[in-house]
Amino acid sequence: VLAACGAVPVRVERADPTSVQRQVTSNVLNSEQPSALSVQLLQRLDLYLKFQEDPVGALHDLHAGLDSSGDRYRLFALSELSYLYAERSNDRSYYLAAAAYAYALLFSELETDLPLDPSDPRLRVACDLYNRGLAEGLATGSNGEWVIGSGPHILPFGALELEADPAALSWGGYRLEHFVPAADLEVVRGLRNRYRRAGIGAPLVAGLWKEDTNRVVAGHRRIPPNLKIPVTAFLRIESPRAAIVGGWLRGKLEIYSADDALHVGAGKRDWPLEFELSFALASTLGESHWWDFELAGFFSAAVNPWHDRGADDGLVFVQPYRPGRIPIVLVHGTASSPARWADLINELEIDDRIVDRYQIWLYMYNSGNPIGYSAGIMRESLERAVSELDPNGSDAALRKMVIIGHSQGGLLTKLAVVDSGLRFWHNATQLSPDELVADPKTRKAFENASIFTPEPFVKRVVFVCTPQRGSYLAALSLARITSSLVELPSGMTKRVADVISLNPGKIALSSLENRTSIDNMRPGSRFIKTLARLPIAPGVHAHSIIAVDGDGPLKDASDGVVRYSSAHIKGVDSEKIVHSGHSAQGNPETIEEIRRILLLHLQEED
């Protein structure tokens, strides 16, 4: 009687909604504890305590009760609990089992099994269990790397016979190697945002081994060997429901790169592939020599990142050439490198509207060299690339090129879209090019560095913090001292000396004061005054992004290096003011303005 009058055995209390939501949505991937769905099944089958004491036995009992159809709750619990046991025991066969169970849940071959409803909480968790289980289950190499190859893999309930296609490991003429699960990597610094394309598949970061000597791939030599590639592995299992019940699975491993495919067909629909784009970019930059090049390449022309390429050509591709995609050429500034575009690249690569229509190229140059000299090499590099990639002129996208230049890079950019005539040439001599006494190579080098015509394939340019009328810092005494320390290319120095000796009294020695880029950017220099007077060629769209550091009047504003009055020019399609210091190429306002311009370019070109 007393027991019957005791407390009511079922009671409801008001709780914090956040705590309740956390309990409902937590799972093994975010809390190291199984989800409520898996716990419910264990309790319903009276296996909860057994899983605590004998997890292998409990998983065996769960698997033994599987039917060849139905059993969605059981498949989900088996996947999650297998992953949990793998985490606790470090037995990789259970990671692979978790992926197999999740695959059977997501991609059943049975007509009676309808796809999981998008609102079903098991859908996203099952995708993540498949992705993580696959990533960890095949990470059998040293330091957690994948060793990709065909052969059997032991499972707790049987075996998986894996088939791997060697052809899938080829990318842009290279063979992929050193596959590292992206979940094992962390971006400590250097990128503002970490981006993941959510979907299905194990996201990996791969390195490049060597070129396939049996193939000639256009643009292949412009891919840096330290480039890291975001790829995704997808394990396709034949008749997964029946195979799991029978204990013998056959699967094919498929490898996809982010620049090649973004979806995969599985089950009854196309699924987006999961990629970790930011990790691949950060891994590339973390191992890059670009950082060392910034100052070394400014002070010495002997520091040549392309010394093994046999030509002056600083054009870098971050992906294989894809016909039909418009090149975006990013040109860095003084004492800088392509690495400074990291945040911009990171933001653009996640935008489907841009990544499907553009390809990113980087131009790298010794920024202490005279600006005309560097611009001449850049123009030749672009001309050579267009000719190599599309010798027949059939790819119209290559001829809709966009060049974006920061600081000094903006001056190089402008020299790709102006008609200078002989203005720069006559700053040094009144002789015509034909009258100049010099060997053909020397005359050609002088012409490339001083005579500019609009490149017909460049349709839009963007100037970022560009000293159109020079930088006031270049006029300071310290800048002059710095300029005197710059070591110019030995070949150029010899050619200048030869031209002076062969044309006595006909070369304006005063023009040789503009010996470095710092001298060129000094306000009042002949070079910068001549360039400032040149208009953008008709048919080319131009945009200015100008940084100001402070809230004062624009006429007095600067970014610490370039005054607004120098960066502002007439005749551009748009001018955007961003609040930033001079290194504004990674500023969020700058990136969003560039995104707007690129989308506008697509709209107008289409």
XYZ file of C-alpha atoms in Angstrom:
606
model
C 0.000 0.000 0.000
C 2.814 2.395 0.861
C 4.549 1.656 -2.453
C 1.369 2.346 -4.346
C 1.113 5.751 -2.707
C 4.724 6.695 -3.449
C 6.108 9.018 -6.126
C 4.667 8.782 -9.658
C 7.163 6.719 -11.753
C 6.774 8.930 -14.859
C 7.292 12.657 -14.573
C 7.915 15.595 -16.925
C 9.848 18.708 -15.991
C 10.563 21.898 -17.882
C 14.148 21.989 -19.208
C 16.426 24.325 -21.075
C 15.518 24.007 -24.808
C 19.174 24.182 -25.798
C 20.034 21.228 -23.563
C 17.121 19.220 -24.939
C 18.165 20.017 -28.525
C 21.729 18.980 -27.750
C 20.523 15.644 -26.359
C 18.322 15.006 -29.387
C 20.936 15.883 -32.012
C 24.167 14.634 -30.413
C 25.882 11.617 -31.951
C 29.193 9.796 -31.870
C 30.830 12.300 -34.234
C 30.275 15.325 -32.018
C 29.960 13.978 -28.494
C 31.858 10.662 -28.343
C 28.581 9.094 -27.254
C 25.993 7.290 -29.408
C 22.918 9.160 -30.548
C 19.528 8.749 -28.918
C 18.413 6.696 -31.951
C 21.136 4.079 -31.403
C 20.598 4.002 -27.631
C 16.870 3.466 -28.174
C 17.536 0.434 -30.369
C 20.002 -1.037 -27.880
C 17.491 -0.657 -25.072
C 14.646 -2.061 -27.176
C 16.734 -5.181 -27.938
C 18.039 -5.388 -24.348
C 21.601 -4.875 -25.553
C 22.409 -1.586 -23.837
C 24.268 -3.040 -20.864
C 25.933 -5.668 -23.028
C 27.333 -2.951 -25.302
C 28.892 -1.294 -22.264
C 30.523 -4.532 -21.092
C 31.039 -6.448 -24.352
C 30.741 -4.095 -27.354
C 32.038 -6.692 -29.832
C 29.427 -9.213 -28.662
C 26.653 -6.630 -28.795
C 27.639 -5.606 -32.337
C 27.714 -9.269 -33.343
C 24.185 -9.761 -32.008
C 22.971 -6.626 -33.796
C 24.488 -7.795 -37.075
C 23.112 -11.323 -36.695
C 19.590 -9.916 -36.548
C 19.917 -8.083 -39.879
C 17.456 -8.920 -42.603
C 18.170 -8.448 -46.307
C 15.434 -5.797 -46.387
C 14.167 -3.215 -43.929
C 16.070 -2.760 -40.652
C 16.968 0.894 -41.224
C 17.214 1.585 -37.496
C 19.473 -1.437 -37.092
C 21.750 -0.372 -39.982
C 22.088 3.129 -38.555
C 22.894 1.826 -35.065
C 25.413 -0.656 -36.461
C 27.170 2.121 -38.355
C 27.322 4.521 -35.425
C 28.246 1.930 -32.797
C 30.906 0.380 -35.054
C 32.455 3.817 -35.471
C 32.327 4.348 -31.697
C 34.069 1.039 -31.050
C 36.698 1.859 -33.696
C 37.427 5.142 -31.949
C 37.854 3.372 -28.608
C 39.799 0.347 -29.856
C 41.643 1.823 -32.889
C 40.542 -1.247 -34.849
C 40.285 0.095 -38.419
C 38.125 -2.805 -39.574
C 35.276 -1.298 -37.557
C 35.737 2.087 -39.271
C 35.315 0.325 -42.598
C 32.311 -1.570 -41.236
C 30.737 1.742 -40.183
C 31.132 3.011 -43.764
C 29.624 -0.179 -45.206
C 26.565 -0.080 -42.931
C 26.031 3.623 -43.716
C 26.336 2.925 -47.459
C 23.682 0.205 -47.232
C 21.395 2.625 -45.411
C 21.901 5.444 -47.919
C 22.143 3.522 -51.193
C 20.003 0.428 -50.883
C 19.544 -1.646 -54.023
C 16.070 -2.712 -52.909
C 13.069 -1.192 -54.667
C 11.097 -1.398 -51.419
C 13.616 0.849 -49.630
C 12.675 4.448 -50.318
C 15.397 7.100 -49.898
C 15.638 8.654 -46.451
C 13.519 11.751 -46.096
C 15.590 14.969 -46.086
C 14.211 15.768 -42.627
C 15.318 12.407 -41.222
C 18.196 13.128 -38.807
C 19.823 9.853 -39.817
C 20.503 11.159 -43.347
C 23.267 13.678 -42.572
C 24.723 11.594 -39.740
C 24.853 8.535 -42.008
C 26.671 10.578 -44.681
C 29.229 11.718 -42.118
C 29.640 8.187 -40.742
C 30.256 6.913 -44.267
C 32.737 9.711 -45.005
C 34.661 9.454 -41.747
C 34.500 5.667 -41.582
C 35.891 5.372 -45.106
C 38.597 7.972 -44.463
C 39.829 6.242 -41.317
C 39.212 2.681 -42.480
C 41.594 2.929 -45.447
C 44.248 5.051 -43.724
C 46.622 2.124 -43.367
C 49.865 3.847 -44.431
C 52.448 5.657 -42.336
C 51.305 8.883 -40.660
C 47.689 8.008 -41.445
C 48.120 8.179 -45.233
C 46.022 6.133 -47.606
C 47.602 3.251 -49.484
C 45.365 2.847 -52.513
C 45.332 -0.527 -54.182
C 43.117 -3.486 -54.999
C 42.771 -6.389 -52.589
C 40.810 -7.748 -49.613
C 40.081 -5.848 -46.402
C 38.968 -7.697 -43.283
C 35.647 -6.661 -41.745
C 34.257 -7.698 -38.336
C 31.546 -9.715 -40.109
C 33.478 -10.861 -43.219
C 35.598 -9.135 -45.862
C 35.555 -6.421 -48.503
C 37.166 -7.145 -51.868
C 38.323 -3.709 -53.024
C 39.000 -2.731 -56.634
C 40.986 0.455 -57.265
C 41.387 1.840 -60.793
C 44.976 3.147 -61.282
C 43.720 5.514 -64.004
C 41.699 7.368 -61.364
C 44.956 8.460 -59.709
C 45.999 10.638 -62.675
C 45.487 14.406 -62.485
C 46.595 16.911 -65.098
C 49.394 14.670 -66.344
C 50.597 13.940 -62.824
C 50.095 10.856 -60.696
C 48.497 11.564 -57.333
C 50.183 10.276 -54.182
C 50.377 10.822 -50.419
C 46.637 10.842 -49.775
C 45.913 12.329 -46.346
C 42.402 12.451 -44.818
C 41.396 16.102 -44.523
C 39.811 15.386 -41.131
C 43.362 14.895 -39.810
C 44.396 18.427 -40.830
C 43.802 21.782 -39.207
C 44.369 25.254 -40.640
C 46.233 26.920 -37.789
C 46.630 30.295 -39.475
C 46.743 31.963 -42.874
C 43.122 31.641 -44.056
C 40.196 33.570 -42.687
C 37.633 30.817 -43.356
C 37.698 27.044 -43.598
C 35.371 25.797 -46.318
C 33.944 22.336 -46.847
C 31.657 21.331 -49.676
C 29.237 19.115 -47.782
C 28.270 15.881 -49.489
C 29.233 12.235 -49.752
C 32.729 10.724 -49.912
C 35.956 10.843 -47.933
C 37.669 14.232 -48.514
C 41.432 13.877 -48.962
C 44.421 16.067 -49.769
C 46.779 14.567 -52.362
C 50.277 15.443 -53.545
C 51.781 15.209 -57.024
C 54.352 12.564 -57.847
C 55.605 13.160 -61.367
C 54.358 13.749 -64.852
C 53.107 10.962 -67.051
C 55.857 10.924 -69.644
C 53.585 9.170 -72.137
C 51.242 12.145 -72.339
C 51.715 15.733 -73.433
C 49.344 17.905 -71.414
C 48.809 21.543 -72.384
C 49.859 23.865 -69.576
C 51.327 20.992 -67.555
C 54.675 22.689 -66.961
C 52.942 25.605 -65.248
C 51.608 23.493 -62.369
C 53.924 23.848 -59.327
C 55.172 20.457 -58.113
C 54.297 21.225 -54.479
C 50.616 21.788 -55.321
C 48.167 19.921 -53.081
C 44.955 18.691 -54.677
C 41.544 18.397 -52.987
C 40.133 15.003 -53.947
C 37.323 12.809 -52.691
C 37.194 9.020 -52.503
C 33.892 7.250 -53.034
C 33.537 3.535 -52.323
C 30.770 1.995 -54.427
C 29.511 -1.339 -53.003
C 27.649 -3.885 -55.114
C 24.217 -4.886 -53.706
C 25.136 -3.617 -50.229
C 22.114 -5.002 -48.314
C 22.526 -8.563 -49.534
C 26.334 -8.389 -49.359
C 26.358 -7.305 -45.702
C 23.997 -10.095 -44.705
C 26.136 -12.588 -46.656
C 29.396 -11.232 -45.186
C 31.225 -10.787 -48.518
C 31.333 -7.297 -50.095
C 32.688 -6.204 -53.445
C 33.510 -2.530 -53.844
C 35.101 -0.154 -56.345
C 37.072 2.856 -55.151
C 36.538 6.003 -57.236
C 38.686 9.150 -56.921
C 37.353 12.577 -57.957
C 39.134 15.946 -58.007
C 37.285 19.141 -57.162
C 38.047 20.726 -60.540
C 36.787 17.665 -62.413
C 33.512 16.522 -60.804
C 31.297 17.848 -58.042
C 28.608 15.114 -58.063
C 28.400 11.333 -58.192
C 25.494 9.070 -59.071
C 24.596 6.612 -56.317
C 21.393 4.836 -55.415
C 18.488 6.611 -57.008
C 19.957 10.129 -57.365
C 23.020 12.309 -57.882
C 24.844 13.256 -54.699
C 27.192 16.193 -54.146
C 30.741 15.106 -53.374
C 32.354 16.340 -50.184
C 35.571 18.326 -50.615
C 37.856 20.095 -48.145
C 39.082 22.928 -50.378
C 40.660 25.144 -47.739
C 42.917 22.381 -46.415
C 44.400 21.706 -49.852
C 45.108 25.422 -50.346
C 46.614 25.790 -46.867
C 48.755 22.668 -47.379
C 50.081 24.074 -50.658
C 50.988 27.399 -49.080
C 52.456 25.749 -45.991
C 55.020 23.889 -48.118
C 55.551 26.647 -50.679
C 58.816 28.531 -51.278
C 56.791 31.564 -52.289
C 57.214 33.151 -48.857
C 61.008 32.989 -49.150
C 60.794 34.449 -52.654
C 59.039 37.661 -51.591
C 62.068 39.611 -50.339
C 64.710 37.529 -52.083
C 62.959 37.955 -55.435
C 62.665 41.705 -54.856
C 66.341 42.298 -54.102
C 67.843 39.864 -56.601
C 66.806 38.942 -60.124
C 69.063 35.902 -59.766
C 66.395 34.376 -57.524
C 64.313 32.822 -60.261
C 61.503 30.457 -59.216
C 61.347 29.169 -62.790
C 65.047 28.500 -63.332
C 64.258 24.892 -64.287
C 61.720 25.878 -66.943
C 64.268 27.200 -69.424
C 62.485 30.504 -70.027
C 61.433 33.752 -68.368
C 57.884 32.752 -67.618
C 56.304 33.227 -64.214
C 52.812 31.977 -64.987
C 51.494 29.420 -62.466
C 48.342 27.296 -62.765
C 46.586 25.992 -59.652
C 44.575 23.481 -61.684
C 44.869 21.824 -65.114
C 43.738 23.831 -68.091
C 40.015 23.371 -68.707
C 38.667 24.559 -72.080
C 35.660 26.823 -71.736
C 36.781 28.439 -68.468
C 37.847 32.091 -68.383
C 41.319 32.771 -66.923
C 41.595 35.013 -63.869
C 45.221 36.185 -63.705
C 46.334 37.419 -60.270
C 49.435 39.644 -60.227
C 51.084 40.344 -56.867
C 52.778 43.554 -55.781
C 56.212 44.665 -54.563
C 58.169 42.269 -52.313
C 55.223 39.927 -52.475
C 54.184 36.604 -54.029
C 51.094 34.695 -55.241
C 50.621 33.437 -51.667
C 49.107 36.817 -50.763
C 46.042 35.943 -52.824
C 45.218 32.985 -50.529
C 42.037 34.399 -48.982
C 40.692 35.518 -52.362
C 41.336 32.097 -53.908
C 39.772 30.391 -50.880
C 36.605 32.458 -51.222
C 36.292 32.077 -55.002
C 36.814 28.300 -55.036
C 33.727 27.737 -52.886
C 31.452 29.767 -55.195
C 29.855 27.463 -57.795
C 28.934 30.434 -59.970
C 32.624 31.231 -60.343
C 34.466 27.923 -60.031
C 32.459 26.364 -62.880
C 33.260 29.215 -65.266
C 36.748 30.449 -64.351
C 40.267 29.058 -63.909
C 42.806 30.809 -61.695
C 46.293 31.652 -62.962
C 49.015 33.340 -60.892
C 51.819 35.520 -62.219
C 55.094 35.567 -60.260
C 57.925 37.979 -61.007
C 60.996 39.621 -59.471
C 59.341 42.764 -58.183
C 62.560 44.801 -57.928
C 63.067 44.728 -61.694
C 61.965 47.703 -63.829
C 58.202 47.634 -64.277
C 58.351 47.723 -68.069
C 60.760 44.780 -68.046
C 58.452 42.720 -65.786
C 55.383 43.716 -67.792
C 57.053 42.623 -71.006
C 57.787 39.182 -69.566
C 54.227 38.892 -68.221
C 52.759 39.766 -71.605
C 54.959 37.207 -73.345
C 54.000 34.605 -70.719
C 50.299 35.167 -71.320
C 50.709 35.149 -75.104
C 52.711 31.935 -74.901
C 50.150 30.289 -72.626
C 47.194 31.150 -74.871
C 49.096 29.860 -77.899
C 50.128 26.621 -76.157
C 46.687 25.895 -74.728
C 44.650 26.802 -77.778
C 46.790 26.782 -80.927
C 43.712 26.625 -83.166
C 41.920 29.540 -81.508
C 38.809 27.502 -80.749
C 38.504 28.279 -77.012
C 36.658 31.590 -76.814
C 36.908 31.642 -73.007
C 40.689 32.162 -73.170
C 40.000 35.409 -74.997
C 37.768 36.807 -72.245
C 40.639 37.018 -69.745
C 40.435 39.017 -66.506
C 43.655 40.358 -64.915
C 43.664 41.543 -61.295
C 46.756 43.369 -60.074
C 47.672 44.539 -56.589
C 49.937 47.561 -56.085
C 52.853 47.295 -58.569
C 51.001 44.331 -60.073
C 48.287 46.784 -61.088
C 50.839 48.732 -63.142
C 51.882 45.542 -64.924
C 48.191 44.891 -65.495
C 47.643 48.306 -67.060
C 50.546 47.744 -69.459
C 48.601 44.785 -70.870
C 45.691 47.015 -71.961
C 47.276 50.253 -73.245
C 48.762 51.426 -76.528
C 51.975 53.216 -75.599
C 53.320 53.775 -79.071
C 56.948 54.922 -78.708
C 56.364 57.068 -75.603
C 58.409 54.908 -73.234
C 60.970 54.233 -75.963
C 61.503 57.961 -76.534
C 62.119 58.497 -72.820
C 65.475 56.839 -73.495
C 66.295 57.724 -77.108
C 64.975 59.579 -80.119
C 66.194 56.823 -82.395
C 63.536 54.612 -83.904
C 63.704 50.883 -83.111
C 65.085 50.269 -86.599
C 67.777 52.922 -86.155
C 69.036 51.523 -82.841
C 72.345 49.738 -83.285
C 71.998 46.451 -81.410
C 71.842 42.739 -82.036
C 68.317 41.394 -82.761
C 67.855 39.831 -79.307
C 68.811 43.049 -77.540
C 66.553 45.164 -79.758
C 63.682 42.733 -79.110
C 64.277 42.900 -75.352
C 64.191 46.719 -75.407
C 61.004 46.717 -77.471
C 59.294 44.264 -75.093
C 60.139 46.489 -72.122
C 59.068 49.793 -73.663
C 56.537 49.310 -76.470
C 53.106 48.051 -75.404
C 49.927 47.302 -77.318
C 46.620 46.009 -75.903
C 46.559 42.244 -75.546
C 43.505 41.180 -77.581
C 42.561 38.373 -75.170
C 42.295 40.638 -72.088
C 38.751 41.968 -71.697
C 38.667 43.221 -68.093
C 41.201 44.493 -65.538
C 40.953 45.252 -61.833
C 43.383 47.597 -60.070
C 43.784 46.977 -56.317
C 45.681 49.669 -54.362
C 47.555 50.582 -57.539
C 49.887 53.626 -57.523
C 48.717 54.956 -60.877
C 50.668 58.203 -60.296
C 53.337 56.674 -58.090
C 53.807 56.015 -54.403
C 54.976 58.749 -52.068
C 57.016 56.155 -50.163
C 59.095 55.574 -53.303
C 60.303 59.180 -53.068
C 61.674 58.833 -49.536
C 65.401 58.539 -48.881
C 65.004 55.032 -47.456
C 63.310 53.921 -50.671
C 66.218 55.277 -52.701
C 68.673 53.363 -50.501
C 66.555 50.218 -50.880
C 66.461 50.706 -54.633
C 70.262 50.880 -54.756
C 70.424 47.408 -53.169
C 68.347 45.764 -55.895
C 70.360 43.457 -58.123
C 69.073 43.639 -61.689
C 69.191 40.760 -64.191
C 72.752 40.370 -65.429
C 71.550 39.909 -68.999
C 69.620 43.167 -68.908
C 72.559 45.082 -67.407
C 74.885 43.805 -70.124
C 72.429 44.708 -72.879
C 72.082 48.255 -71.544
C 75.848 48.652 -71.498
C 76.138 47.289 -75.053
C 73.447 49.651 -76.360
C 75.135 52.690 -74.788
C 78.520 51.762 -76.245
C 77.099 51.030 -79.714
C 74.993 54.209 -79.813
C 77.283 56.872 -78.312
C 75.562 60.115 -77.436
C 72.152 58.852 -78.568
C 70.925 57.318 -75.319
C 69.555 59.618 -72.603
C 71.605 58.566 -69.590
C 69.111 60.326 -67.323
C 66.553 57.690 -68.293
C 68.753 55.051 -66.694
C 67.997 56.572 -63.275
C 64.771 54.588 -63.466
C 66.715 51.396 -62.937
C 64.337 49.584 -60.518
C 60.617 49.329 -59.844
C 61.027 51.642 -56.846
C 62.526 54.284 -59.117
C 59.687 53.742 -61.615
C 57.051 54.312 -58.928
C 58.562 57.548 -57.643
C 56.050 60.360 -58.263
C 57.386 62.543 -61.052
C 59.497 59.823 -62.667
C 59.327 59.747 -66.441
C 57.985 56.214 -66.385
C 55.058 56.790 -64.019
C 54.113 60.101 -65.666
C 54.051 58.454 -69.086
C 52.009 55.501 -67.850
C 49.516 57.718 -66.012
C 48.704 59.576 -69.237
C 47.887 56.403 -71.189
C 44.160 55.549 -71.400
C 42.745 52.044 -71.124
C 42.197 50.587 -74.587
C 38.656 50.743 -76.008
C 36.651 47.582 -75.394
C 38.424 46.769 -72.105
C 36.461 47.142 -68.875
C 38.446 48.522 -65.922
C 37.705 48.730 -62.194
C 39.539 50.332 -59.283
C 39.542 49.092 -55.696
C 41.201 51.726 -53.520
C 42.051 51.248 -49.844
C 42.014 54.087 -47.334
C 43.205 53.735 -43.771
C 41.158 56.238 -41.802
C 38.012 58.337 -42.008
C 39.383 61.648 -43.269
C 38.652 63.346 -46.593
C 39.498 61.242 -49.634
C 41.777 63.907 -51.076
C 44.095 63.423 -48.092
C 43.553 59.681 -47.614
C 46.001 56.843 -48.226
C 46.465 53.181 -47.388
C 49.879 53.823 -45.867
C 51.688 53.301 -49.183
C 49.506 54.754 -51.949
C 47.461 57.935 -51.694
C 43.878 57.968 -52.916
C 44.800 60.802 -55.294
C 47.336 58.465 -56.944
C 45.108 55.372 -57.125
C 42.072 57.255 -58.455
C 41.849 57.430 -62.232
C 39.119 58.486 -64.614
C 37.487 56.272 -67.184
C 37.018 53.127 -65.082
C 33.712 51.276 -64.970
C 33.599 51.366 -61.171
C 35.578 52.541 -58.172
C 35.225 50.876 -54.770
C 36.628 52.365 -51.555
C 37.555 49.809 -48.889
C 38.734 50.564 -45.389
C 42.042 48.784 -45.103
C 45.785 49.124 -45.164
C 47.768 48.591 -48.349
C 47.580 44.775 -48.196
C 43.905 44.863 -49.107
C 43.859 41.914 -51.520
C 42.583 39.697 -48.682
C 40.180 42.264 -47.239
C 36.533 41.010 -47.171
C 35.283 44.158 -48.907
C 37.879 43.720 -51.640
C 36.995 40.068 -52.133
C 33.276 40.787 -52.375
C 33.890 43.543 -54.912
C 36.024 41.193 -57.014
C 33.281 38.572 -56.779
C 30.760 41.150 -58.017
C 33.015 42.121 -60.913
C 33.586 38.489 -61.950
C 29.857 37.745 -61.927
C 29.247 40.928 -63.922
C 31.892 39.791 -66.406
C 30.075 36.486 -66.908
C 26.763 38.241 -67.379
C 28.124 40.693 -69.939
C 30.173 38.105 -71.835
C 27.221 35.703 -71.985
